[in-house]
CSV table of C-alpha atoms in Angstrom, one decimal:
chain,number,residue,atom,x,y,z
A,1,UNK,CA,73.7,-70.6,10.8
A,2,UNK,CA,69.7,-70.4,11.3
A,3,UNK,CA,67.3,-70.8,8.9
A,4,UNK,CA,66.2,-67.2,9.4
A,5,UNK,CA,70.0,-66.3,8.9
A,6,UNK,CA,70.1,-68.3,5.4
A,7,UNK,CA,67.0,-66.5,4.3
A,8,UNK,CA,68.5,-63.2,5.1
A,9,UNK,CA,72.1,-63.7,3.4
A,10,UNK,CA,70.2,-65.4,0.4
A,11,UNK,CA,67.8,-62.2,0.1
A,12,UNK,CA,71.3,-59.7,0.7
A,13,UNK,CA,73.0,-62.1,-2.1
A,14,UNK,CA,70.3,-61.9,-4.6
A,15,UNK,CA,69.7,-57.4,-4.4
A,16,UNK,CA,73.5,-57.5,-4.7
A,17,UNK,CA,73.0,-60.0,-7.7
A,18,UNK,CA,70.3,-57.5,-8.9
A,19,UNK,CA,72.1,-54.3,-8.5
A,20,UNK,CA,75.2,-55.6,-10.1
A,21,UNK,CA,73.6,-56.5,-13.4
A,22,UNK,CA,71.4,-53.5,-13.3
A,23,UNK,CA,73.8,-50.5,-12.9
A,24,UNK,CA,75.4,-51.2,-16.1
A,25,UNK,CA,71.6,-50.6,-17.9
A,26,UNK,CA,71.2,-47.5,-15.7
A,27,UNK,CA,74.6,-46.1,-17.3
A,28,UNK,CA,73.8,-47.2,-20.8
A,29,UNK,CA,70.5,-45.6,-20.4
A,30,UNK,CA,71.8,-42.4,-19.3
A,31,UNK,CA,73.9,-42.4,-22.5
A,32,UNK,CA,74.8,-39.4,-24.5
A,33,UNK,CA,72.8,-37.1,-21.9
A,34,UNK,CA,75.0,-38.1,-19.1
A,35,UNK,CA,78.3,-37.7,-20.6
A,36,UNK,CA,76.6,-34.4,-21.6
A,37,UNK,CA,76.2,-33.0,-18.6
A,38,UNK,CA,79.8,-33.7,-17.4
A,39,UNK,CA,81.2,-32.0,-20.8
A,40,UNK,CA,81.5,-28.1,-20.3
A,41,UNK,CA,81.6,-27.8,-24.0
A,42,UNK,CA,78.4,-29.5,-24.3
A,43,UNK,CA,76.7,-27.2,-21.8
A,44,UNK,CA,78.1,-24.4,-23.2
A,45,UNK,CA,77.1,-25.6,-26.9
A,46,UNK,CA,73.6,-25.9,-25.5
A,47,UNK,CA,73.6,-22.6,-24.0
A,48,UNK,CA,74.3,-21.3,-27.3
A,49,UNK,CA,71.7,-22.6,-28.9
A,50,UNK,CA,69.2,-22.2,-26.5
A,51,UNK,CA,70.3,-18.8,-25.3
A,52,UNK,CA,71.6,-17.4,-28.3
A,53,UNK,CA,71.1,-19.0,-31.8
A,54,UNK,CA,67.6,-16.8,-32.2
A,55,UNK,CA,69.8,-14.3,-33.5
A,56,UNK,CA,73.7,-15.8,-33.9
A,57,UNK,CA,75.1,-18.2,-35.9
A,58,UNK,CA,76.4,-20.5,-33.0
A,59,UNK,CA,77.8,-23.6,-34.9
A,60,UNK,CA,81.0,-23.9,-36.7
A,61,UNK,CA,78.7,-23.7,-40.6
A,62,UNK,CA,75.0,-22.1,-40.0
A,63,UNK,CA,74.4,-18.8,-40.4
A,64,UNK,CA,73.1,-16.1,-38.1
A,65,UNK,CA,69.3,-15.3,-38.3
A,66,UNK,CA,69.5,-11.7,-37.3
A,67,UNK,CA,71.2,-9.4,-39.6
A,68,UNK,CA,74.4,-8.0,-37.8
A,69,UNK,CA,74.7,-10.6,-35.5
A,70,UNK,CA,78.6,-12.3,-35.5
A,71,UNK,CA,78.7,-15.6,-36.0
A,72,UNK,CA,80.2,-17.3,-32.4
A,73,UNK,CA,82.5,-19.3,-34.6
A,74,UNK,CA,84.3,-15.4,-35.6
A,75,UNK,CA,84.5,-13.8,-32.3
A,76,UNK,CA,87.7,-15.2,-32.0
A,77,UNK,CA,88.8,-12.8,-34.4
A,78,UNK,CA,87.2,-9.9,-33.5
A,79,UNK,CA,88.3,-10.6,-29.4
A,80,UNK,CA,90.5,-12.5,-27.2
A,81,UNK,CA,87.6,-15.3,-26.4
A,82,UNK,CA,89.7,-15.7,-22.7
A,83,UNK,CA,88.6,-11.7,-22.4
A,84,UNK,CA,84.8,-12.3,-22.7
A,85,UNK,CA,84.5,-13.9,-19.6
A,86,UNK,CA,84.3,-10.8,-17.3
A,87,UNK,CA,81.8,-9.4,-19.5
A,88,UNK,CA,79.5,-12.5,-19.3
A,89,UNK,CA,80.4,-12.5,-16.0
A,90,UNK,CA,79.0,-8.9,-15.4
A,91,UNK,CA,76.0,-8.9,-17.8
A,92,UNK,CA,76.6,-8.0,-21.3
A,93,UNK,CA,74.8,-5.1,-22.2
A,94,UNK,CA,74.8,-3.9,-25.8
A,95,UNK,CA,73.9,-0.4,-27.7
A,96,UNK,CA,70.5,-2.4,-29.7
A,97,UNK,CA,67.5,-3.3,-28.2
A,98,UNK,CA,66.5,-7.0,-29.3
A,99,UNK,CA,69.7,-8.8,-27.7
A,100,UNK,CA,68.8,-8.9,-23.7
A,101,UNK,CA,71.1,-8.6,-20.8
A,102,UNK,CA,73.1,-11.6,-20.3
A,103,UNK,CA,74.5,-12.6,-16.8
A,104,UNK,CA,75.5,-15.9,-16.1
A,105,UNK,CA,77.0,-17.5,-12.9
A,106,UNK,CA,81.1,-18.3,-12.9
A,107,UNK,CA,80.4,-22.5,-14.1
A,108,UNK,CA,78.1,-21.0,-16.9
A,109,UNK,CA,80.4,-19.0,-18.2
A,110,UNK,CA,83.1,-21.3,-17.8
A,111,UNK,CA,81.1,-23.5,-20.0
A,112,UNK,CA,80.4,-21.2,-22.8
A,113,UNK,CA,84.0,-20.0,-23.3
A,114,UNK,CA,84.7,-23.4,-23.5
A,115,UNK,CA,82.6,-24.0,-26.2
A,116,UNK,CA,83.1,-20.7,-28.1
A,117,UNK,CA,87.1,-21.8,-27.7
A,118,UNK,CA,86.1,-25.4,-29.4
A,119,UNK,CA,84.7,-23.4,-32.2
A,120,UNK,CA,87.3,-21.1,-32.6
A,121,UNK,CA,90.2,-23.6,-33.1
C-alpha cells in the first residue's frame, strides 16, 4: 500500500469514527420532537390544540373556552369518533359563524381521529 493509499484509508477510518460517535447525539438531540413526528396521536394532539382549542376543550381535563363548544374528550358520546372522518375529510361546516371550515388531507385526519380515540378511551 502507498503512502497516498494509507492517508486516504486513515482519513475514510477516522469520518467513519466520527459519524459513528455522532449519530447517536443527532438522535438524542432530536428527542421528544422526533418521536413526535412519527406518533399520529401526537400530530393529531397538536392539531387540536393548534387548530381547535381557541374554542374546545381538547385535553382529557381543560375546559372549553367558547360557550357551546363539546369538549373533544365527549364526542365519543355524542358520535361514533370512526364516523367523523368523512366529514373532516369533506370540510366540516357548521350552522355558527365563529368555527371555520375545516378540511384536512387523508394522513391529517388519520391523525386526529387518532388522538380524539386516545381521549375517548
Amino acid at each position: 500500500m502507498t503512502k497516498r493509499q494509507r492517508g486516504v484509508h486513515a482519513r475514510a477510518a477516522w469520518m467513519i469514527c466520527a459519524i459513528a460517535l455522532l449519530a447517536p447525539a443527532s438522535a438524542m438531540a432530536a428527542g421528544p420532537d422526533a418521536d413526535e413526528a412519527r406518533d399520529p396521536v401526537a400530530r393529531g394532539r397538536i392539531m387540536a390544540e393548534e387548530q381547535c382549542s381557541t374554542c374546545h376543550a381538547v385535553g382529557k381535563d381543560d375546559e372549553s373556552a367558547a360557550q357551546g363548544a363539546p369538549a373533544f374528550r365527549d364526542l365519543g358520546k355524542r358520535y361514533p369518533v370512526d364516523q367523523l372522518e368523512e366529514a373532516l375529510a369533506e370540510g366540516i361546516v357548521t350552522g355558527h359563524a365563529d368555527m371555520p371550515e375545516i378540511e384536512w388531507e387523508a394522513e391529517e385526519v388519520a391523525d386526529f381521529i387518532a388522538y380524539l380515540k386516545s381521549i375517548n378511551e
